[in-house]
Amino acid sequence: NKLGFSLIAAPEIHNAGTVSAVDGQIILAAGLGVALKNSADGSLLLNPVLTGSLTQIIDGVTKDATPATTSSNNALLVNQGMVQGIRGDVRLLGASIKQDGIVAATTSVSQAGSIIISAQDKQATDATVAGTGSLVLTGNSLTTILPDANGETTISTTAATQNFKTGSINLNGAAVTLEKNALVEAPSQKVTITAIAQNDGNIAPDAIRDGSIAGRVYIDEGAIVDVAGIANVELPIESTL
């Protein structure tokens, strides 16, 4: 729905269907405890954090309700379907993530799309330290931000160009792997891929179970990260002066 917000949260998530929102936000969060923080930039987007713990209030007292034992697949997120944010924000969170489907967003003249796929878990809401795991984009995957053909226009001035915000894709984890034929496509947009360097104590012990090497971004032969501009679009040379 337009201006929609979709939150799917569970200890383990397998998506083979379609999750879509227009001018809104989609969050798939696999793990225990999802904290929703307000964005630091003052936007309406929420900043989700996987805390790795559960609490409940009993007689006015906050108590730990985290289960003593959890599934070996806890905080596992597998996407084999479609997650689509039209002029919106898409976030996939989990200690271990397998992107095996389509994750897409669009950017318009007035609204930048964004995709964040983050293999981070057990993160304090007031700190950046987290347990990190493996993020794998398979050869079946498409992760993309494309221009939105909603008819919006703008004027060709320096001020208009400076005010325009490009879309962004952010991929991070202890290890990030793009397998053969994986495609990340973001014409004239920003793509950031980060292997978060942390000590072994901060790497989720069961999150790297696919042979990935912590601290490494691996782009296999045939995998593509494409940020080239859009073909057949002319821009006067004066606009670069």
mmCIF file of C-alpha atoms in Angstrom:
data_model
loop_
_atom_site.group_PDB
_atom_site.id
_atom_site.type_symbol
_atom_site.label_atom_id
_atom_site.label_comp_id
_atom_site.label_asym_id
_atom_site.label_seq_id
_atom_site.Cartn_x
_atom_site.Cartn_y
_atom_site.Cartn_z
ATOM 1 C CA ASN A 1 0.000 0.000 0.000
ATOM 2 C CA LYS A 2 1.042 3.619 -0.537
ATOM 3 C CA LEU A 3 2.802 5.105 2.471
ATOM 4 C CA GLY A 4 2.850 1.553 3.781
ATOM 5 C CA PHE A 5 5.043 0.001 6.424
ATOM 6 C CA SER A 6 5.725 -3.723 6.449
ATOM 7 C CA LEU A 7 7.596 -5.421 9.288
ATOM 8 C CA ILE A 8 8.154 -9.185 9.236
ATOM 9 C CA ALA A 9 10.066 -10.324 12.301
ATOM 10 C CA ALA A 10 10.735 -13.866 13.527
ATOM 11 C CA PRO A 11 13.654 -15.903 14.861
ATOM 12 C CA GLU A 12 13.989 -17.377 11.351
ATOM 13 C CA ILE A 13 12.578 -16.053 8.054
ATOM 14 C CA HIS A 14 12.187 -17.776 4.672
ATOM 15 C CA ASN A 15 10.508 -15.608 2.041
ATOM 16 C CA ALA A 16 9.355 -17.175 -1.218
ATOM 17 C CA GLY A 17 6.496 -14.753 -1.851
ATOM 18 C CA THR A 18 6.204 -11.037 -2.577
ATOM 19 C CA VAL A 19 6.454 -8.179 -0.093
ATOM 20 C CA SER A 20 5.798 -4.760 -1.612
ATOM 21 C CA ALA A 21 5.281 -1.183 -0.460
ATOM 22 C CA VAL A 22 4.908 2.162 -2.237
ATOM 23 C CA ASP A 23 6.472 5.321 -0.754
ATOM 24 C CA GLY A 24 7.112 3.396 2.455
ATOM 25 C CA GLN A 25 9.427 0.954 4.203
ATOM 26 C CA ILE A 26 9.870 -2.822 4.317
ATOM 27 C CA ILE A 27 11.794 -4.572 7.087
ATOM 28 C CA LEU A 28 12.529 -8.303 7.240
ATOM 29 C CA ALA A 29 14.260 -8.987 10.556
ATOM 30 C CA ALA A 30 15.367 -12.508 11.487
ATOM 31 C CA GLY A 31 16.428 -12.868 15.089
ATOM 32 C CA LEU A 32 15.405 -12.341 18.698
ATOM 33 C CA GLY A 33 14.371 -8.863 19.734
ATOM 34 C CA VAL A 34 13.784 -6.121 17.180
ATOM 35 C CA ALA A 35 14.214 -2.557 18.380
ATOM 36 C CA LEU A 36 12.845 0.194 16.130
ATOM 37 C CA LYS A 37 14.743 3.449 16.521
ATOM 38 C CA ASN A 38 13.952 6.794 14.938
ATOM 39 C CA SER A 39 16.294 7.793 12.132
ATOM 40 C CA ALA A 40 19.019 10.224 13.099
ATOM 41 C CA ASP A 41 18.311 12.360 10.033
ATOM 42 C CA GLY A 42 14.759 13.092 11.158
ATOM 43 C CA SER A 43 13.103 11.177 8.323
ATOM 44 C CA LEU A 44 10.038 9.009 8.815
ATOM 45 C CA LEU A 45 12.088 5.861 8.197
ATOM 46 C CA LEU A 46 12.737 3.625 11.172
ATOM 47 C CA ASN A 47 16.154 2.213 11.995
ATOM 48 C CA PRO A 48 15.696 -1.436 13.049
ATOM 49 C CA VAL A 49 18.225 -3.167 15.294
ATOM 50 C CA LEU A 50 18.425 -6.872 16.176
ATOM 51 C CA THR A 51 19.223 -6.970 19.879
ATOM 52 C CA GLY A 52 19.442 -10.751 20.290
ATOM 53 C CA SER A 53 17.379 -10.601 23.474
ATOM 54 C CA LEU A 54 13.783 -10.375 24.636
ATOM 55 C CA THR A 55 12.416 -8.438 27.590
ATOM 56 C CA GLN A 56 9.048 -8.152 29.279
ATOM 57 C CA ILE A 57 7.673 -5.835 31.932
ATOM 58 C CA ILE A 58 6.274 -7.526 35.040
ATOM 59 C CA ASP A 59 4.833 -5.319 37.769
ATOM 60 C CA GLY A 60 6.656 -2.348 36.335
ATOM 61 C CA VAL A 61 10.002 -4.119 36.285
ATOM 62 C CA THR A 62 11.788 -4.953 33.010
ATOM 63 C CA LYS A 63 13.022 -8.546 33.051
ATOM 64 C CA ASP A 64 15.033 -10.651 30.623
ATOM 65 C CA ALA A 65 12.794 -13.102 28.746
ATOM 66 C CA THR A 66 15.370 -14.451 26.299
ATOM 67 C CA PRO A 67 14.993 -18.241 25.846
ATOM 68 C CA ALA A 68 17.812 -20.291 27.349
ATOM 69 C CA THR A 69 18.108 -22.332 24.159
ATOM 70 C CA THR A 70 17.405 -21.352 20.568
ATOM 71 C CA SER A 71 17.268 -23.082 17.188
ATOM 72 C CA SER A 72 20.523 -23.629 15.298
ATOM 73 C CA ASN A 73 18.943 -21.592 12.494
ATOM 74 C CA ASN A 74 18.132 -18.661 14.765
ATOM 75 C CA ALA A 75 18.609 -15.291 13.024
ATOM 76 C CA LEU A 76 18.729 -16.968 9.587
ATOM 77 C CA LEU A 77 17.085 -15.024 6.752
ATOM 78 C CA VAL A 78 16.596 -16.563 3.309
ATOM 79 C CA ASN A 79 14.962 -14.573 0.517
ATOM 80 C CA GLN A 80 13.898 -16.575 -2.532
ATOM 81 C CA GLY A 81 10.989 -14.325 -3.457
ATOM 82 C CA MET A 82 10.600 -10.628 -4.173
ATOM 83 C CA VAL A 83 10.940 -7.714 -1.787
ATOM 84 C CA GLN A 84 10.073 -4.474 -3.572
ATOM 85 C CA GLY A 85 10.054 -0.919 -2.261
ATOM 86 C CA ILE A 86 8.785 1.531 -4.869
ATOM 87 C CA ARG A 87 10.323 4.914 -3.983
ATOM 88 C CA GLY A 88 11.015 3.402 -0.584
ATOM 89 C CA ASP A 89 13.406 1.756 1.833
ATOM 90 C CA VAL A 90 14.063 -2.006 2.042
ATOM 91 C CA ARG A 91 16.004 -3.633 4.878
ATOM 92 C CA LEU A 92 16.953 -7.267 5.420
ATOM 93 C CA LEU A 93 18.520 -8.079 8.788
ATOM 94 C CA GLY A 94 19.820 -11.304 10.297
ATOM 95 C CA ALA A 95 22.954 -12.923 11.683
ATOM 96 C CA SER A 96 23.146 -15.054 8.546
ATOM 97 C CA ILE A 97 21.516 -13.948 5.269
ATOM 98 C CA LYS A 98 21.090 -15.717 1.942
ATOM 99 C CA GLN A 99 19.791 -13.400 -0.776
ATOM 100 C CA ASP A 100 18.568 -15.863 -3.412
ATOM 101 C CA GLY A 101 15.767 -13.814 -4.975
ATOM 102 C CA ILE A 102 14.925 -10.235 -5.911
ATOM 103 C CA VAL A 103 15.365 -7.216 -3.668
ATOM 104 C CA ALA A 104 14.434 -4.037 -5.505
ATOM 105 C CA ALA A 105 13.741 -0.367 -4.910
ATOM 106 C CA THR A 106 13.260 2.654 -7.135
ATOM 107 C CA THR A 107 14.421 6.271 -6.950
ATOM 108 C CA SER A 108 12.382 9.218 -8.202
ATOM 109 C CA VAL A 109 13.279 12.874 -8.647
ATOM 110 C CA SER A 110 12.025 13.728 -5.160
ATOM 111 C CA GLN A 111 12.482 10.474 -3.238
ATOM 112 C CA ALA A 112 15.601 8.314 -3.078
ATOM 113 C CA GLY A 113 15.230 4.560 -2.760
ATOM 114 C CA SER A 114 17.498 2.558 -0.482
ATOM 115 C CA ILE A 115 18.380 -1.060 0.259
ATOM 116 C CA ILE A 116 20.251 -2.264 3.324
ATOM 117 C CA ILE A 117 21.103 -5.967 3.716
ATOM 118 C CA SER A 118 22.962 -6.354 6.982
ATOM 119 C CA ALA A 119 24.240 -9.538 8.616
ATOM 120 C CA GLN A 120 24.428 -8.090 12.120
ATOM 121 C CA ASP A 121 22.802 -9.460 15.267
ATOM 122 C CA LYS A 122 22.961 -8.978 19.030
ATOM 123 C CA GLN A 123 23.473 -5.256 18.668
ATOM 124 C CA ALA A 124 22.971 -2.893 21.568
ATOM 125 C CA THR A 125 20.480 -0.157 20.717
ATOM 126 C CA ASP A 126 22.910 2.501 21.922
ATOM 127 C CA ALA A 127 26.100 1.106 20.365
ATOM 128 C CA THR A 128 27.499 0.022 17.022
ATOM 129 C CA VAL A 129 29.152 -3.179 18.268
ATOM 130 C CA ALA A 130 27.276 -6.250 17.098
ATOM 131 C CA GLY A 131 27.596 -9.943 16.408
ATOM 132 C CA THR A 132 28.215 -10.220 12.682
ATOM 133 C CA GLY A 133 27.699 -13.112 10.314
ATOM 134 C CA SER A 134 27.655 -14.150 6.687
ATOM 135 C CA LEU A 135 25.851 -12.422 3.822
ATOM 136 C CA VAL A 136 25.656 -14.380 0.561
ATOM 137 C CA LEU A 137 24.168 -13.154 -2.711
ATOM 138 C CA THR A 138 23.631 -16.244 -4.858
ATOM 139 C CA GLY A 139 23.783 -16.558 -8.628
ATOM 140 C CA ASN A 140 19.982 -16.374 -8.682
ATOM 141 C CA SER A 141 19.888 -13.024 -6.937
ATOM 142 C CA LEU A 142 19.085 -9.561 -8.238
ATOM 143 C CA THR A 143 19.621 -6.629 -5.900
ATOM 144 C CA THR A 144 18.740 -3.405 -7.644
ATOM 145 C CA ILE A 145 17.699 0.222 -7.455
ATOM 146 C CA LEU A 146 16.277 1.599 -10.688
ATOM 147 C CA PRO A 147 14.901 4.975 -11.809
ATOM 148 C CA ASP A 148 11.204 5.402 -11.106
ATOM 149 C CA ALA A 149 9.075 6.331 -14.109
ATOM 150 C CA ASN A 150 6.390 8.151 -12.124
ATOM 151 C CA GLY A 151 6.434 11.232 -14.361
ATOM 152 C CA GLU A 152 8.192 13.587 -11.945
ATOM 153 C CA THR A 153 10.420 16.198 -13.564
ATOM 154 C CA THR A 154 12.901 18.798 -12.398
ATOM 155 C CA ILE A 155 14.697 21.797 -13.818
ATOM 156 C CA SER A 156 18.299 21.661 -15.017
ATOM 157 C CA THR A 157 19.986 23.983 -12.556
ATOM 158 C CA THR A 158 22.991 23.647 -10.285
ATOM 159 C CA ALA A 159 20.757 23.947 -7.202
ATOM 160 C CA ALA A 160 18.409 21.217 -8.433
ATOM 161 C CA THR A 161 21.340 18.915 -9.130
ATOM 162 C CA GLN A 162 22.814 19.520 -5.676
ATOM 163 C CA ASN A 163 19.482 18.831 -3.965
ATOM 164 C CA PHE A 164 18.903 15.564 -5.800
ATOM 165 C CA LYS A 165 19.597 12.506 -3.650
ATOM 166 C CA THR A 166 20.720 9.314 -5.312
ATOM 167 C CA GLY A 167 19.588 5.895 -4.176
ATOM 168 C CA SER A 168 21.891 3.572 -2.266
ATOM 169 C CA ILE A 169 22.585 -0.108 -1.664
ATOM 170 C CA ASN A 170 24.487 -1.114 1.475
ATOM 171 C CA LEU A 171 25.652 -4.717 1.931
ATOM 172 C CA ASN A 172 27.518 -5.642 5.098
ATOM 173 C CA GLY A 173 28.459 -8.488 7.410
ATOM 174 C CA ALA A 174 31.487 -10.268 8.824
ATOM 175 C CA ALA A 175 31.831 -11.832 5.374
ATOM 176 C CA VAL A 176 30.098 -10.761 2.159
ATOM 177 C CA THR A 177 30.060 -13.109 -0.826
ATOM 178 C CA LEU A 178 28.703 -12.468 -4.312
ATOM 179 C CA GLU A 179 28.509 -15.837 -6.011
ATOM 180 C CA LYS A 180 28.857 -16.434 -9.748
ATOM 181 C CA ASN A 181 26.119 -14.608 -11.730
ATOM 182 C CA ALA A 182 24.946 -12.556 -8.738
ATOM 183 C CA LEU A 183 23.809 -9.147 -9.993
ATOM 184 C CA VAL A 184 23.838 -5.850 -8.101
ATOM 185 C CA GLU A 185 22.542 -3.119 -10.390
ATOM 186 C CA ALA A 186 22.187 0.520 -9.428
ATOM 187 C CA PRO A 187 22.519 2.876 -12.416
ATOM 188 C CA SER A 188 24.121 6.166 -11.308
ATOM 189 C CA GLN A 189 23.470 5.269 -7.660
ATOM 190 C CA LYS A 190 25.680 4.336 -4.713
ATOM 191 C CA VAL A 191 26.730 0.805 -3.738
ATOM 192 C CA THR A 192 28.674 0.080 -0.544
ATOM 193 C CA ILE A 193 29.909 -3.428 0.307
ATOM 194 C CA THR A 194 31.607 -3.828 3.678
ATOM 195 C CA ALA A 195 33.152 -6.727 5.563
ATOM 196 C CA ILE A 196 32.961 -5.491 9.132
ATOM 197 C CA ALA A 197 36.286 -6.089 10.861
ATOM 198 C CA GLN A 198 35.627 -7.152 14.425
ATOM 199 C CA ASN A 199 37.365 -9.496 16.790
ATOM 200 C CA ASP A 200 36.285 -13.120 16.981
ATOM 201 C CA GLY A 201 34.262 -12.461 20.113
ATOM 202 C CA ASN A 202 31.886 -10.256 18.142
ATOM 203 C CA ILE A 203 31.327 -12.729 15.321
ATOM 204 C CA ALA A 204 28.156 -14.728 15.893
ATOM 205 C CA PRO A 205 29.470 -18.280 16.489
ATOM 206 C CA ASP A 206 26.753 -19.968 14.411
ATOM 207 C CA ALA A 207 26.348 -17.215 11.813
ATOM 208 C CA ILE A 208 29.243 -18.224 9.555
ATOM 209 C CA ARG A 209 28.469 -21.819 8.682
ATOM 210 C CA ASP A 210 28.961 -21.665 4.923
ATOM 211 C CA GLY A 211 32.745 -21.550 4.786
ATOM 212 C CA SER A 212 32.947 -17.766 4.348
ATOM 213 C CA ILE A 213 36.041 -16.034 5.678
ATOM 214 C CA ALA A 214 35.403 -13.251 8.172
ATOM 215 C CA GLY A 215 36.719 -9.860 7.122
ATOM 216 C CA ARG A 216 36.495 -10.625 3.399
ATOM 217 C CA VAL A 217 34.363 -9.340 0.539
ATOM 218 C CA TYR A 218 34.486 -11.995 -2.187
ATOM 219 C CA ILE A 219 33.134 -11.270 -5.667
ATOM 220 C CA ASP A 220 33.154 -14.447 -7.704
ATOM 221 C CA GLU A 221 33.854 -14.683 -11.419
ATOM 222 C CA GLY A 222 30.718 -13.687 -13.317
ATOM 223 C CA ALA A 223 29.216 -11.703 -10.453
ATOM 224 C CA ILE A 224 28.379 -8.118 -11.448
ATOM 225 C CA VAL A 225 28.205 -4.868 -9.504
ATOM 226 C CA ASP A 226 26.963 -2.281 -12.016
ATOM 227 C CA VAL A 227 26.636 1.416 -11.195
ATOM 228 C CA ALA A 228 27.048 2.668 -14.763
ATOM 229 C CA GLY A 229 24.768 5.460 -15.922
ATOM 230 C CA ILE A 230 21.580 4.938 -17.864
ATOM 231 C CA ALA A 231 22.010 4.408 -21.589
ATOM 232 C CA ASN A 232 20.630 6.891 -24.130
ATOM 233 C CA VAL A 233 20.236 9.746 -21.617
ATOM 234 C CA GLU A 234 21.868 12.980 -22.763
ATOM 235 C CA LEU A 235 23.283 15.607 -20.397
ATOM 236 C CA PRO A 236 24.621 18.930 -21.667
ATOM 237 C CA ILE A 237 28.335 19.420 -21.001
ATOM 238 C CA GLU A 238 27.499 22.791 -19.425
ATOM 239 C CA SER A 239 25.933 20.984 -16.473
ATOM 240 C CA THR A 240 29.338 19.651 -15.442
ATOM 241 C CA LEU A 241 31.051 23.053 -15.487
#
